[in-house]
Coordinates of C-alpha atoms and ligand atoms in Angstrom, one line a residue:
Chain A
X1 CA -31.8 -11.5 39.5
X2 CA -29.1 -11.0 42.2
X3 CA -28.7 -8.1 44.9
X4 CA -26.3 -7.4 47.4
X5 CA -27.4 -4.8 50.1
X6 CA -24.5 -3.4 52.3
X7 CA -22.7 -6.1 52.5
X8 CA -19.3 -5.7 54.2
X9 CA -16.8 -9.0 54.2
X10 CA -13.8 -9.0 56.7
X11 CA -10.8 -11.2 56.9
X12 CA -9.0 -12.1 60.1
X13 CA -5.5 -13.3 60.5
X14 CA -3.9 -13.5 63.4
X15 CA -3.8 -9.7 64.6
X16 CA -4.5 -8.1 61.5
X17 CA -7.8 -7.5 60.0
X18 CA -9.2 -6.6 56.3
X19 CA -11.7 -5.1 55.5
X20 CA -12.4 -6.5 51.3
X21 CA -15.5 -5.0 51.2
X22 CA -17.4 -2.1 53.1
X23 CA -21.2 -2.1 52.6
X24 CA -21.6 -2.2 49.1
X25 CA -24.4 -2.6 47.3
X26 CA -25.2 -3.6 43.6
X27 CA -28.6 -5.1 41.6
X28 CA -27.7 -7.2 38.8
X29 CA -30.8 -7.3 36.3
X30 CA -31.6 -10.0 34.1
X31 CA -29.7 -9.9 30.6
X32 CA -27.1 -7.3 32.4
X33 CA -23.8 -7.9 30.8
X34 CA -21.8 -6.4 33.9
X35 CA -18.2 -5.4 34.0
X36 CA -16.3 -5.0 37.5
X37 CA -13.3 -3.4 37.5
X38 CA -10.3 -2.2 40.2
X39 CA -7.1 -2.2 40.9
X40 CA -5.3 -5.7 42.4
X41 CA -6.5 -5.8 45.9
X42 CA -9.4 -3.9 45.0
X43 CA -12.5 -6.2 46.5
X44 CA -13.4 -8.0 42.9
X45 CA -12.7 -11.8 43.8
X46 CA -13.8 -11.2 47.3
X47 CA -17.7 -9.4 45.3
X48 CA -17.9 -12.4 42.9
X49 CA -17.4 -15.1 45.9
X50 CA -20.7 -13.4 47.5
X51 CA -23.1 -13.4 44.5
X52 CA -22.0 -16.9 43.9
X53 CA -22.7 -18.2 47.0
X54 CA -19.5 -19.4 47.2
X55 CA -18.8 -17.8 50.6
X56 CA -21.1 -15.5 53.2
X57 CA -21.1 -11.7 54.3
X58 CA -19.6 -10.5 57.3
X59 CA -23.1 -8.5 57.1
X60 CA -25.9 -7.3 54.6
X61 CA -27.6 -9.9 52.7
X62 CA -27.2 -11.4 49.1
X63 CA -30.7 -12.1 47.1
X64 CA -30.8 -14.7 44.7
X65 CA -34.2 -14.3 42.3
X66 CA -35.4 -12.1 45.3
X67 CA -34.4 -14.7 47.9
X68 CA -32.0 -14.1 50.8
X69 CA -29.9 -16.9 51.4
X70 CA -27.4 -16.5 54.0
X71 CA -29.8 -19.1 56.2
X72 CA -29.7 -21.6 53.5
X73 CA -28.9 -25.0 54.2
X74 CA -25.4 -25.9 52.8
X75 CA -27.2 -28.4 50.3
X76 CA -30.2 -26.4 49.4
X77 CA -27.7 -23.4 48.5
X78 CA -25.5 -25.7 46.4
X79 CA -28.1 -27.2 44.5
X80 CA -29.3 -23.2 43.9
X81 CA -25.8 -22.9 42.6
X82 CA -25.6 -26.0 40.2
X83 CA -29.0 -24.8 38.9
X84 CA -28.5 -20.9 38.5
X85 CA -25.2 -20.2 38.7
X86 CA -21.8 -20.9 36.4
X87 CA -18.9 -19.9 37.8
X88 CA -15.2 -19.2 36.5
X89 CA -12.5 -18.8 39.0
X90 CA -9.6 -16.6 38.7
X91 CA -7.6 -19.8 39.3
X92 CA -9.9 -22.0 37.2
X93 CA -10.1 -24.8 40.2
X94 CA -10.3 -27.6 37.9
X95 CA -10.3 -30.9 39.0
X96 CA -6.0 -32.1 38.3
X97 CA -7.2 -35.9 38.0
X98 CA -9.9 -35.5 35.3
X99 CA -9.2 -34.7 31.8
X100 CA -10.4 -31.6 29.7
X101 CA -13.5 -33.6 28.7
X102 CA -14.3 -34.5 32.4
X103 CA -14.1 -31.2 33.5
X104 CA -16.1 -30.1 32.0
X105 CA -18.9 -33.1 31.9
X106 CA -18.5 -33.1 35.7
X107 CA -21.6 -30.2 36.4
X108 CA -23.6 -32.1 34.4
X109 CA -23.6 -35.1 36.3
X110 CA -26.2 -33.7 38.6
X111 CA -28.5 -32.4 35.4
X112 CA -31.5 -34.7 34.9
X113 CA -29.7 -35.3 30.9
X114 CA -29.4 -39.0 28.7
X115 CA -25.6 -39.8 28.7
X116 CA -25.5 -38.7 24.5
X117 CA -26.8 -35.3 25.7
X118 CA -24.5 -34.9 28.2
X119 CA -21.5 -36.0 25.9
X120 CA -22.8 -33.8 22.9
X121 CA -23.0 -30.6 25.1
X122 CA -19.7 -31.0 26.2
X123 CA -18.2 -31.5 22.7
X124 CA -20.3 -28.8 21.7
X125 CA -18.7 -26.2 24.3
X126 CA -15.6 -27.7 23.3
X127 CA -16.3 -26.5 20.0
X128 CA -17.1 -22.9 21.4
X129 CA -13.9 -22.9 23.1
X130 CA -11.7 -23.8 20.4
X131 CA -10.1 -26.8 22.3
X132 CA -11.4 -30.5 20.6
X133 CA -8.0 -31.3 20.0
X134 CA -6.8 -31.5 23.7
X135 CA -10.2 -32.6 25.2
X136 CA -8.1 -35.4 26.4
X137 CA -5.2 -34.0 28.4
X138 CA -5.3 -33.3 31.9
X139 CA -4.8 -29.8 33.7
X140 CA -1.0 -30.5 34.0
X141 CA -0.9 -31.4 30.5
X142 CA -2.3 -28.5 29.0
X143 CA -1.2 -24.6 28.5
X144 CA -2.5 -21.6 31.2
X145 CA -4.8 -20.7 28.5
X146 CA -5.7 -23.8 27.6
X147 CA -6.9 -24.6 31.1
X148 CA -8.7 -21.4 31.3
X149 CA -10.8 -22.2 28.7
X150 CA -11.5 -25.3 29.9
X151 CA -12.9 -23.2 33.4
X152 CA -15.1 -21.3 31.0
X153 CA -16.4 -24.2 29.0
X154 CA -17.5 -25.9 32.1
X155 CA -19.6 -22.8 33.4
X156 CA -21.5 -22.3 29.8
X157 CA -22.1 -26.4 29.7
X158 CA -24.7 -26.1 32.4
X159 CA -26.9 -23.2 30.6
X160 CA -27.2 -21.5 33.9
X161 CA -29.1 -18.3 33.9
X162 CA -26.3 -16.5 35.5
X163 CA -22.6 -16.7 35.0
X164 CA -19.8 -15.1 37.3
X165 CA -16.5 -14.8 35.3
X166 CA -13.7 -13.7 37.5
X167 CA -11.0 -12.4 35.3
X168 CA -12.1 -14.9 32.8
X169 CA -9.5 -13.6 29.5
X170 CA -6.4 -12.9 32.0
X171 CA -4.3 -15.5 30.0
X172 CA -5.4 -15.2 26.4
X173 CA -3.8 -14.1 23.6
X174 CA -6.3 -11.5 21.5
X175 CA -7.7 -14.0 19.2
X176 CA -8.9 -16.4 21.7
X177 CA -10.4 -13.3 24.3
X178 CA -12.4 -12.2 21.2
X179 CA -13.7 -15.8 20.2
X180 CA -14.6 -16.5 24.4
X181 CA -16.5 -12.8 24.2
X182 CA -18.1 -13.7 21.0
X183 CA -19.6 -16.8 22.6
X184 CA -20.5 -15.0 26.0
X185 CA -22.1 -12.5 23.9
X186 CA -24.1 -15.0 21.8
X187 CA -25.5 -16.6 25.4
X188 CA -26.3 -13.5 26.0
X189 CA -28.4 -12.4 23.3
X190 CA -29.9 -15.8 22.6
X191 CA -30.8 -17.0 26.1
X192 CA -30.7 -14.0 27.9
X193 CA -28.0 -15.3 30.3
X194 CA -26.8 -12.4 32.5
X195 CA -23.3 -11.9 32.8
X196 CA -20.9 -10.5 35.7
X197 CA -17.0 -10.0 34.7
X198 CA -14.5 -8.9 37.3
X199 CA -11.7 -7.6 34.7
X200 CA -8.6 -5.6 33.8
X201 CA -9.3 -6.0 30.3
X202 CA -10.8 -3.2 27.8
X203 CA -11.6 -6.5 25.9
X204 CA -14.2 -7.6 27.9
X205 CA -15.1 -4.0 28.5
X206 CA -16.1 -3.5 25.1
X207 CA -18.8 -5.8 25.6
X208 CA -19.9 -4.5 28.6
X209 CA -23.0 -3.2 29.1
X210 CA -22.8 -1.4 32.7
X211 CA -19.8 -0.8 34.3
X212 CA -19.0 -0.9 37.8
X213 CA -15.7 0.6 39.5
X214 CA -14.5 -0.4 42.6
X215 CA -11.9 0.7 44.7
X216 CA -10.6 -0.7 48.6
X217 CA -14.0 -2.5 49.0
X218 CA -16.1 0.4 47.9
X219 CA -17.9 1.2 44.6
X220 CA -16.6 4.4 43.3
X221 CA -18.9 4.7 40.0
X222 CA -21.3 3.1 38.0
X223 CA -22.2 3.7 34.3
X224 CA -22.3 2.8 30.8
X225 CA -19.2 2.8 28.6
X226 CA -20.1 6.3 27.4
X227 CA -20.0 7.5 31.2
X228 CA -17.2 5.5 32.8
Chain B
X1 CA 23.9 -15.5 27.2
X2 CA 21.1 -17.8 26.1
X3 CA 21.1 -19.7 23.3
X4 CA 18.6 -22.4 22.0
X5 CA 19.8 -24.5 19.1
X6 CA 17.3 -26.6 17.0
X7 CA 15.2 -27.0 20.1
X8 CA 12.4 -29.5 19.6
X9 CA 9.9 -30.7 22.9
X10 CA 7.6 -33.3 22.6
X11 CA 4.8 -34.5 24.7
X12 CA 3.7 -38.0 24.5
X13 CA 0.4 -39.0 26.4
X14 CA -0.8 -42.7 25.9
X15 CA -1.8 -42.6 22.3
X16 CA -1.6 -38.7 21.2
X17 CA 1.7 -37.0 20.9
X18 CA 2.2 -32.9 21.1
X19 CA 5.1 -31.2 19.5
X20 CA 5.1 -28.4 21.4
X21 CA 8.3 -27.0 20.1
X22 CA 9.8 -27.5 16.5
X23 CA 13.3 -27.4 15.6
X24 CA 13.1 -23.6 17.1
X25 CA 16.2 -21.2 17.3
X26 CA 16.7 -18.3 19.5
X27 CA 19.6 -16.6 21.2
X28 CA 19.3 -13.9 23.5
X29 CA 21.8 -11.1 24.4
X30 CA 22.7 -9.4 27.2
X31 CA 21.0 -6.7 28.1
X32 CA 17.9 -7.4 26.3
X33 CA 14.1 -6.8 26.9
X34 CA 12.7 -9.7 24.2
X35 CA 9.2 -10.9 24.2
X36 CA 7.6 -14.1 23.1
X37 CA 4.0 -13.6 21.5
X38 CA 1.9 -15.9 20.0
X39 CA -1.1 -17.6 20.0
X40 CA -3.0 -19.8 23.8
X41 CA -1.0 -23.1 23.1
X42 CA 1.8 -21.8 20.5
X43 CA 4.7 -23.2 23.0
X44 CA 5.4 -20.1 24.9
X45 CA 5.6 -21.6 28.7
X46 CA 7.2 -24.7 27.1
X47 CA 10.2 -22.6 25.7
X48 CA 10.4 -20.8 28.7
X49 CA 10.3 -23.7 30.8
X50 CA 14.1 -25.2 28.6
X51 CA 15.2 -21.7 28.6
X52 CA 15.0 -21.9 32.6
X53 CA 17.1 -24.9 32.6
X54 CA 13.6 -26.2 33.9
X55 CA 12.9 -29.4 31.8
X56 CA 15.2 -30.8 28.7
X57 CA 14.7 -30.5 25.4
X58 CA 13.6 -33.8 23.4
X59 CA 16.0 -32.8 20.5
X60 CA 18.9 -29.6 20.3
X61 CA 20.7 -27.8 23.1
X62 CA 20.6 -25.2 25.0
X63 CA 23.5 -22.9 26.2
X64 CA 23.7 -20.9 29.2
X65 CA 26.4 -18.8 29.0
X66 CA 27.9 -20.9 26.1
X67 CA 27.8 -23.4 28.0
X68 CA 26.3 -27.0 27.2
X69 CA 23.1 -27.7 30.0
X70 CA 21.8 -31.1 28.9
X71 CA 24.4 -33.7 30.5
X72 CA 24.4 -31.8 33.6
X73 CA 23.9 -33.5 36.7
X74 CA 20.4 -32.4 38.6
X75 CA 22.3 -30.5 41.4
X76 CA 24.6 -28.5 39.3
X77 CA 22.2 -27.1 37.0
X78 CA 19.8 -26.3 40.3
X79 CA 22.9 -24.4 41.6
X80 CA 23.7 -22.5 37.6
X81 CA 20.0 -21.6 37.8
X82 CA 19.9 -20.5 41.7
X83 CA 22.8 -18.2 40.9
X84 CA 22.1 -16.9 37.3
X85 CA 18.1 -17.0 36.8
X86 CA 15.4 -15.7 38.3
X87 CA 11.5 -17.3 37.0
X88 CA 8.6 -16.3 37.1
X89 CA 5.7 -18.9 36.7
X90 CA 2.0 -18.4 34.8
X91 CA 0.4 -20.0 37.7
X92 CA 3.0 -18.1 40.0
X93 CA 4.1 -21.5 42.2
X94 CA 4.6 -20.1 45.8
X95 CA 4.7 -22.1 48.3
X96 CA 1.3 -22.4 50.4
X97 CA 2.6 -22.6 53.9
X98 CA 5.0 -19.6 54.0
X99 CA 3.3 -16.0 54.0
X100 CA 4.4 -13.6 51.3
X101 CA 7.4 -12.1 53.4
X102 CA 8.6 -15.6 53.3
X103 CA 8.4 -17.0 49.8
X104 CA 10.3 -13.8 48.7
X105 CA 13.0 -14.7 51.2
X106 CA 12.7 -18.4 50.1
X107 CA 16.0 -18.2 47.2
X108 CA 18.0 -16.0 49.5
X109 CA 18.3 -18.4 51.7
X110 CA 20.7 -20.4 49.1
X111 CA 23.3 -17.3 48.9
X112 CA 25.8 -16.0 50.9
X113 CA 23.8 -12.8 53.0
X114 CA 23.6 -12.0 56.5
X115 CA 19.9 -12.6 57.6
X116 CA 19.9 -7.9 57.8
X117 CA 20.8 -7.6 54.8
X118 CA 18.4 -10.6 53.3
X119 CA 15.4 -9.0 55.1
X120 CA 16.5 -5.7 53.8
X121 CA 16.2 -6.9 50.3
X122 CA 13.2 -8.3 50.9
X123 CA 11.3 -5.4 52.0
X124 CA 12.8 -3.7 49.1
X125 CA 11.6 -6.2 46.6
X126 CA 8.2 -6.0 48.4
X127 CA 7.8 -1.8 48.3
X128 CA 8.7 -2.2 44.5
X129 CA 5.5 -4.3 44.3
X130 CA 3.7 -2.4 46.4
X131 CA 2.5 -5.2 48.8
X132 CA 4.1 -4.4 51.8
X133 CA 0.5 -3.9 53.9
X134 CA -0.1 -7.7 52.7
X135 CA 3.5 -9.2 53.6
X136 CA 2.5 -11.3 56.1
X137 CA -0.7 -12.7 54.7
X138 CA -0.6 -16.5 52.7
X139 CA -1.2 -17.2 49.2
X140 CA -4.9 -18.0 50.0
X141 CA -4.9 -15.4 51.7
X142 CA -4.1 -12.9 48.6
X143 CA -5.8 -11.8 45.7
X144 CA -5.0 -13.0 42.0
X145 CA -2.7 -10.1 41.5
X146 CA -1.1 -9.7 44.9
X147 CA 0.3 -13.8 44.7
X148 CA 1.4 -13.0 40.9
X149 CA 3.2 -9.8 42.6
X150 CA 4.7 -11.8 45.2
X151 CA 6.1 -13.9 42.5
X152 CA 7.4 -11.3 40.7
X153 CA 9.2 -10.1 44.1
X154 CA 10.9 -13.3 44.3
X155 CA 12.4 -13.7 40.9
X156 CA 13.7 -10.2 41.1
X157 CA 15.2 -10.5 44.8
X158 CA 18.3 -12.4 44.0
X159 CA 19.5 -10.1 41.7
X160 CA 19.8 -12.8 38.7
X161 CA 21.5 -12.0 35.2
X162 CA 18.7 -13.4 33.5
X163 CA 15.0 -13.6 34.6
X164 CA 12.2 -15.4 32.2
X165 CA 8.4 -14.0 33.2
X166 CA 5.8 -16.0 31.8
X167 CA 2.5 -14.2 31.4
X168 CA 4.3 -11.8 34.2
X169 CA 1.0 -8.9 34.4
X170 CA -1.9 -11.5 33.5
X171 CA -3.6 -10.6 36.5
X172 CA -2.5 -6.9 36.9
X173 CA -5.0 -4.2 36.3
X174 CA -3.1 -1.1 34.6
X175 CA -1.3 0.9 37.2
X176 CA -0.1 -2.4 39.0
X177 CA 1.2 -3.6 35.4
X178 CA 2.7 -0.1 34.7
X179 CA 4.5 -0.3 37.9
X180 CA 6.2 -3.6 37.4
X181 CA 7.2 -3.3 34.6
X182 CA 9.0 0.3 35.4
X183 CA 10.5 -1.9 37.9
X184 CA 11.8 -4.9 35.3
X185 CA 13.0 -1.8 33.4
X186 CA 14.9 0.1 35.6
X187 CA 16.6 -3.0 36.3
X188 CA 17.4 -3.6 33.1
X189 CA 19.3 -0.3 32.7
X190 CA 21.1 -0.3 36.0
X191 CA 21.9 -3.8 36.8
X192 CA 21.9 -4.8 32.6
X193 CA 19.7 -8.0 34.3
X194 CA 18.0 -9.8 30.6
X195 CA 14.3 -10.3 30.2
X196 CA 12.5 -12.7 28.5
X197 CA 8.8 -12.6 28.6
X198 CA 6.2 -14.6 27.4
X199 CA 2.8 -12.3 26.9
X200 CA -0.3 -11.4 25.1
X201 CA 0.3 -7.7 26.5
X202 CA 0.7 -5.0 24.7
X203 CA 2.0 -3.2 28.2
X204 CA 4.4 -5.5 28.4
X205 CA 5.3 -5.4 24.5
X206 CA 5.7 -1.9 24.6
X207 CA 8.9 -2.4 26.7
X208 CA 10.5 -4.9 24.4
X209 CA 13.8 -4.5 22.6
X210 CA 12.9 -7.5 20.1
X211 CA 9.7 -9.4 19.3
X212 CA 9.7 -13.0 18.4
X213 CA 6.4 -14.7 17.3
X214 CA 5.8 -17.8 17.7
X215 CA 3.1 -20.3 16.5
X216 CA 2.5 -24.3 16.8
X217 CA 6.1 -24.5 18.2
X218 CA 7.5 -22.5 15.0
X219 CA 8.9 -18.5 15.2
X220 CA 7.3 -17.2 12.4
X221 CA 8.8 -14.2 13.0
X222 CA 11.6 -12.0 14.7
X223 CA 12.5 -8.1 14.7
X224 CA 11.9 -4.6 17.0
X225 CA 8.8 -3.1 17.7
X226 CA 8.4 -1.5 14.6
X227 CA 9.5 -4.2 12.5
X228 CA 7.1 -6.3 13.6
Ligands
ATP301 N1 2.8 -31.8 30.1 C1 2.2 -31.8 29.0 N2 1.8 -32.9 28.4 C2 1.1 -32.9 27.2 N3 0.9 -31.8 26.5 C3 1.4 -30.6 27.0 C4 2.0 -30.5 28.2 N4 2.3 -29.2 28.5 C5 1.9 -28.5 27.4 N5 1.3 -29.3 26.5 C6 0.8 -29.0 25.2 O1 1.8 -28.3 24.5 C7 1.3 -27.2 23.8 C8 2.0 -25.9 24.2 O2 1.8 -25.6 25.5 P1 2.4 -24.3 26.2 O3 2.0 -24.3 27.6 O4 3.8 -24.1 25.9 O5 1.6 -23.1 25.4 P2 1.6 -21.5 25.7 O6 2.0 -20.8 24.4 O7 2.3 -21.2 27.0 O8 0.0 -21.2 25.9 P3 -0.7 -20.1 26.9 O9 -0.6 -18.8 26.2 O10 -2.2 -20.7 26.8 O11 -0.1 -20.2 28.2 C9 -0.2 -27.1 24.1 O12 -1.0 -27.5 23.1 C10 -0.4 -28.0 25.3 O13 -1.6 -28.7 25.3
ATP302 N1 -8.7 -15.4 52.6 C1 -8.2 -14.2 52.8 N2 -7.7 -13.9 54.0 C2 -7.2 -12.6 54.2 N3 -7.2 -11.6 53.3 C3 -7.7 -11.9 52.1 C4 -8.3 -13.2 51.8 N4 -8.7 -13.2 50.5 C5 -8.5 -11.9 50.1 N5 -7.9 -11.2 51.0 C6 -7.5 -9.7 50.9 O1 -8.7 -9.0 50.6 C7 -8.4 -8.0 49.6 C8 -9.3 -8.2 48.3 O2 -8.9 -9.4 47.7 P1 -9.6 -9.8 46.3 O3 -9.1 -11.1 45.9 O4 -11.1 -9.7 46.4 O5 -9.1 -8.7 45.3 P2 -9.2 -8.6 43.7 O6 -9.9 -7.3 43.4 O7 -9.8 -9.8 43.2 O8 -7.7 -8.5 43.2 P3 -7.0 -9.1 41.9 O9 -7.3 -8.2 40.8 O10 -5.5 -9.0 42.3 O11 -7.4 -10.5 41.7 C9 -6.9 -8.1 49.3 O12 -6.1 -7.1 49.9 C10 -6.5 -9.5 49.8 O13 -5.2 -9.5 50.4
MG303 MG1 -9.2 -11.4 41.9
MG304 MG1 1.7 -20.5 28.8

């Protein structure tokens, strides 16, 4: 479903130069429930920002479905992304002006839906998330995990074949990680939505079905649980 | 050294109102490593926030140093928290334009140190986060972990009595949570500088003199690590 081959991504600022990643390559199969892990610094954002299409390689190409697309149109590659691809950021990157509810309605505005299926989905993945209550407070009016929850209901909302979580539990307690990986892990088994996780936490590992290990750009090992 | 005294916050928003905080009391020592667990949404960045002299209470007092904050006129309690307290945010709060080097150096600028010895300290505080290789680089130009480091650099680099971390390893894989808090601890017993945390870590928990638990704006519950 989604390849990367050698693909290298360098930063430039001013005089000095970093190299995030040096010619990696991973296949991501259909159904994969993926884990990426590494230390702080380690490459993971900088990965999941490729296979998103969020930003390009220095060099080496990223396949979506088989096809390259670092010659696609800007538009052409977005509407690949609204139609594939659900995303959570490290950061979340929710819209400050629009409440919980709006958030997350806001992908959905370019899905061909009726307004009551639009509005039912969203309450529904409000549901999943645990987070009815405040689906009227903005960003600034709700808790860090709170908000991230919000970034992970907006990215199931869509049904996208494909979702990249980066860091996706970093600021939940244990009850709420195990209810977000209990609905990732439904998705998973009832659509056959394929997940990628860049993670520090053993649990999201748990649920892991391959395990990648990255370290200074490079992938160091790859394996199930039992061999990681 | 910290005392909160039937401390209630409340949240109004057009029609709904949140009580984040209810009638809660808490005192902290000196010398202490307590933590403040509870559930996504329990009022742990809200008591923080009052703790760090950083908004008022809508009901009780808080004392810093035995001393009453809430009639305190803006500047003055800037100046008690610039010279006693050192914060650390959940969504870290650096300042965009200034590289790492820089928002480190940002507090120092308020106290009385040649500009040798302020840069000395701040390459100190940035080899005990290990991101000297990065010092020069922006927030956006940092990883998840790296901006929470550098704001972990900058509470600890004015050498504060007290210093409240909320969520303070959220984005840290193992060894870079390890480290930091080796670093909060060794502090602790040299300089006797307080820590409050706010965490769903059990990394960070393991460090903890006291535990308080805290859900709906209530501490259910107080004690040491094996109390609790
Ligand atoms: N500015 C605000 N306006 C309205 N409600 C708010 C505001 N800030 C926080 N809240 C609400 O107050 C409650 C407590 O929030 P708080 O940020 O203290 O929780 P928390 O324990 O830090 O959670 P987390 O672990 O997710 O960071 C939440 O239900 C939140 O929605
Ligand atoms: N826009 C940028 N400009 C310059 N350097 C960058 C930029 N973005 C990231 N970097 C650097 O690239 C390296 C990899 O960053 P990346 O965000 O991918 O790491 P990460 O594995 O996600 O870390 P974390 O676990 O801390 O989130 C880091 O050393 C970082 O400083
Ligand atoms: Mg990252
Ligand atoms: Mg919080």
């Amino acid at each position: 479903i989604l390849e990367a081959m050698e693909v290298s991504k360098d930063y430039t600022m001013g005089k000095t130069h970093v190299q995030a990643l040096k010619g990696l390559n991973l296949t991501i199969h259909s159904g994969e429930m993926v884990c990426i892990m590494g230390p702080s610094g380690s490459g993971k954002s900088t990965l999941l920002n490729l296979l998103g299409l969020l930003d390009t390689p220095s060099s080496g190409q990223i396949l979506l479905q088989g096809k390259a697309t670092q010659n696609l149109p800007y538009k052409e590659s977005a509407q690949m992304r609204s139609r594939f691809l659900g995303f959570i950021f490290q950061s979340f990157n929710l819209f400050p002006v629009l409440n919980a509810f709006e958030n997350i309605e806001y992908p959905l505005l370019f899905h061909p839906l009726t307004r009551k299926e639009r509005r039912d989905r969203v309450w529904g993945a409000l549901s999943d998330v645990q987070l009815r209550e405040v689906a009227l407070h903005r960003p600034d009016e709700l808790s860090g995990g709170q908000r991230q929850r919000v970034a992970i209901a907006r990215a199931l909302v869509t049904h996208p074949l494909l979702i990249l979580a980066d860091e996706p539990t970093a600021n939940l307690d244990s009850e709420s990680a195990e209810n977000i990986m209990t609905v990732m892990q439904r998705l998973n088994q009832s659509r056959k939505t394929t997940f990628v996780f860049s993670t520090h936490d053993p649990r999201v590992v748990h649920h892991a079905s391959r395990i990648v290990k990255i370290t200074d750009g490079v992938i160091q090992h790859e394996g199930t649980q039992a061999t990681v």
